[in-house]
Amino acid sequence: VRRAPPQNYWRQAMDERLHGEDMEALEALLEECAAEGGPRRTGEGEDPSTLDALGRRMRVRRPGLNRKLLGEWAPAVLRGRRALAKEGSVPFLLRVRRSGGPRLEVHTYGEREMHLEEGEPLALETERGEGGGARVDAAATADAFACAEGGGLEVCEGSAVVYLSDYLLIVQRSEEEGGAVDVWLRQL
């Protein structure tokens, strides 16, 4: 007879804590959208912003090449403006997947996707509710990510993943695009 918490108790408790922290950060970022310019990083001498706090908290070493990028993402903020409707509906979904199909590795908990490699081909697709969408082929890289607008899609050179978790993806666009922030919420 086991006289301890269930074996997955600690993992589940950690996942619930991380989910709660990410949802609080999402709420803060959505509130910052009401401010002029939307969410942004702060300069020296300013109070740290939500983005700065998330960047310090991120546990992913190379977010642009992490397996957590794969999957479906819903836009919450695009170009620093709120994209998520008050009732929770989204204008489109972004699907990120490997062009050549899944690459799996065996892990203690079973099989899982392997991390991306620099230059690995990816298929990025948008899907709108009424069936429209776009697709672009890209290469996995640490310094570019997809920029999506209203279901259109392009790869934005110079953009950077500034935060990645199981629940949130935050991309800062290049300086040429004003350094605007896109916030994506994972669709489970």
C-alpha positions as semicolon CSV with decimal commas, in nm:
position;residue;x (nm);y (nm);z (nm)
1;V;0,000;0,000;0,000
2;R;0,142;0,336;-0,105
3;R;0,151;0,594;0,178
4;A;0,227;0,895;-0,036
5;P;0,057;1,119;-0,291
6;P;-0,023;0,958;-0,629
7;Q;0,283;0,921;-0,851
8;N;0,179;1,198;-1,088
9;Y;0,074;1,437;-0,808
10;W;0,386;1,656;-0,821
11;R;0,388;1,675;-1,201
12;Q;0,019;1,761;-1,211
13;A;0,060;2,022;-0,937
14;M;0,346;2,183;-1,129
15;D;0,144;2,183;-1,455
16;E;-0,152;2,346;-1,279
17;R;0,076;2,614;-1,129
18;L;0,241;2,689;-1,466
19;H;-0,100;2,705;-1,638
20;G;-0,225;2,950;-1,376
21;E;0,085;3,169;-1,409
22;D;0,057;3,173;-1,789
23;M;-0,314;3,263;-1,779
24;E;-0,240;3,549;-1,535
25;A;0,032;3,671;-1,772
26;L;-0,211;3,647;-2,066
27;E;-0,465;3,860;-1,878
28;A;-0,193;4,118;-1,803
29;L;-0,083;4,124;-2,168
30;L;-0,443;4,168;-2,286
31;E;-0,479;4,461;-2,044
32;E;-0,157;4,612;-2,183
33;C;-0,314;4,600;-2,530
34;A;-0,545;4,881;-2,419
35;A;-0,237;5,098;-2,358
36;E;-0,084;5,279;-2,652
37;G;0,155;5,053;-2,841
38;G;0,043;4,736;-2,665
39;P;0,270;4,499;-2,473
40;R;0,639;4,583;-2,497
41;R;0,972;4,531;-2,328
42;T;1,088;4,814;-2,104
43;G;1,411;5,008;-2,123
44;E;1,667;5,069;-1,851
45;G;1,537;5,255;-1,549
46;E;1,173;5,161;-1,618
47;D;0,961;4,921;-1,415
48;P;0,976;4,570;-1,564
49;S;0,690;4,485;-1,796
50;T;0,498;4,158;-1,817
51;L;0,716;4,060;-2,116
52;D;1,034;4,120;-1,917
53;A;0,906;3,906;-1,629
54;L;0,808;3,624;-1,866
55;G;1,147;3,638;-2,040
56;R;1,325;3,591;-1,708
57;R;1,093;3,305;-1,612
58;M;1,119;3,108;-1,939
59;R;1,270;2,765;-1,893
60;V;1,329;2,692;-2,262
61;R;1,689;2,742;-2,376
62;R;1,635;2,766;-2,756
63;P;1,266;2,851;-2,799
64;G;1,281;2,894;-3,177
65;L;1,386;2,529;-3,213
66;N;1,185;2,370;-2,932
67;R;0,930;2,094;-2,994
68;K;0,671;2,300;-2,802
69;L;0,636;2,522;-3,111
70;L;0,462;2,238;-3,292
71;G;0,085;2,227;-3,270
72;E;-0,211;2,461;-3,307
73;W;-0,201;2,818;-3,180
74;A;-0,477;3,079;-3,153
75;P;-0,385;3,448;-3,170
76;A;-0,460;3,647;-2,855
77;V;-0,259;3,957;-2,957
78;L;-0,141;4,049;-3,308
79;R;0,089;4,349;-3,369
80;G;0,026;4,462;-3,013
81;R;-0,352;4,469;-3,060
82;R;-0,603;4,233;-2,902
83;A;-0,714;3,960;-3,146
84;L;-0,900;3,743;-2,895
85;A;-1,267;3,841;-2,874
86;K;-1,422;3,903;-2,532
87;E;-1,628;3,584;-2,564
88;G;-1,313;3,389;-2,646
89;S;-1,354;3,340;-3,021
90;V;-1,048;3,371;-3,243
91;P;-1,023;3,489;-3,606
92;F;-0,810;3,190;-3,718
93;L;-0,573;2,917;-3,598
94;L;-0,204;2,875;-3,680
95;R;-0,087;2,516;-3,723
96;V;0,288;2,451;-3,704
97;R;0,409;2,105;-3,806
98;R;0,704;1,930;-3,960
99;S;0,686;1,905;-4,339
100;G;0,814;1,548;-4,339
101;G;0,578;1,422;-4,071
102;P;0,642;1,363;-3,700
103;R;0,989;1,270;-3,571
104;L;0,944;1,082;-3,246
105;E;1,182;0,981;-2,970
106;V;1,131;0,734;-2,687
107;H;1,115;0,898;-2,346
108;T;1,047;0,775;-1,993
109;Y;0,680;0,870;-2,033
110;G;0,646;0,720;-2,383
111;E;0,702;0,869;-2,727
112;R;0,724;1,241;-2,792
113;E;0,828;1,479;-3,070
114;M;1,199;1,549;-3,104
115;H;1,328;1,908;-3,087
116;L;1,356;2,093;-3,415
117;E;1,689;2,126;-3,591
118;E;1,819;2,447;-3,747
119;G;1,693;2,460;-4,107
120;E;1,442;2,176;-4,065
121;P;1,146;2,222;-4,304
122;L;0,818;2,326;-4,140
123;A;0,467;2,368;-4,276
124;L;0,284;2,669;-4,132
125;E;-0,087;2,688;-4,203
126;T;-0,369;2,914;-4,099
127;E;-0,724;2,789;-4,074
128;R;-1,029;3,013;-4,059
129;G;-1,366;2,905;-3,927
130;E;-1,531;2,925;-4,270
131;G;-1,265;2,707;-4,431
132;G;-1,027;2,969;-4,576
133;G;-0,662;2,990;-4,486
134;A;-0,305;3,010;-4,607
135;R;0,004;2,793;-4,607
136;V;0,372;2,874;-4,618
137;D;0,673;2,646;-4,605
138;A;0,954;2,764;-4,380
139;A;1,268;2,639;-4,214
140;A;1,304;2,609;-3,837
141;T;1,532;2,884;-3,718
142;A;1,609;3,064;-3,397
143;D;1,560;3,412;-3,546
144;A;1,240;3,403;-3,754
145;F;0,882;3,310;-3,693
146;A;0,552;3,331;-3,873
147;C;0,361;3,657;-3,878
148;A;-0,008;3,614;-3,938
149;E;-0,268;3,877;-4,012
150;G;-0,635;3,797;-4,061
151;G;-0,558;3,448;-4,183
152;G;-0,272;3,558;-4,414
153;L;0,071;3,422;-4,334
154;E;0,435;3,508;-4,391
155;V;0,771;3,430;-4,232
156;C;0,909;3,735;-4,052
157;E;1,287;3,745;-4,055
158;G;1,434;3,903;-3,744
159;S;1,137;3,816;-3,527
160;A;1,216;3,627;-3,209
161;V;1,034;3,391;-2,977
162;V;1,064;3,570;-2,643
163;Y;0,854;3,326;-2,440
164;L;0,744;2,967;-2,497
165;S;0,563;2,733;-2,262
166;D;0,308;2,455;-2,289
167;Y;0,035;2,721;-2,302
168;L;0,173;3,048;-2,444
169;L;0,394;3,156;-2,734
170;I;0,509;3,518;-2,749
171;V;0,687;3,648;-3,058
172;Q;0,844;3,993;-3,085
173;R;0,852;4,115;-3,442
174;S;1,161;4,276;-3,595
175;E;1,252;4,641;-3,545
176;E;1,149;4,707;-3,908
177;E;0,797;4,610;-3,798
178;G;0,818;4,830;-3,491
179;G;0,901;4,550;-3,249
180;A;0,530;4,471;-3,205
181;V;0,434;4,166;-3,003
182;D;0,221;3,867;-3,105
183;V;0,081;3,645;-2,829
184;W;-0,046;3,296;-2,916
185;L;-0,249;3,061;-2,698
186;R;-0,208;2,686;-2,749
187;Q;-0,518;2,501;-2,864
188;L;-0,539;2,172;-2,678
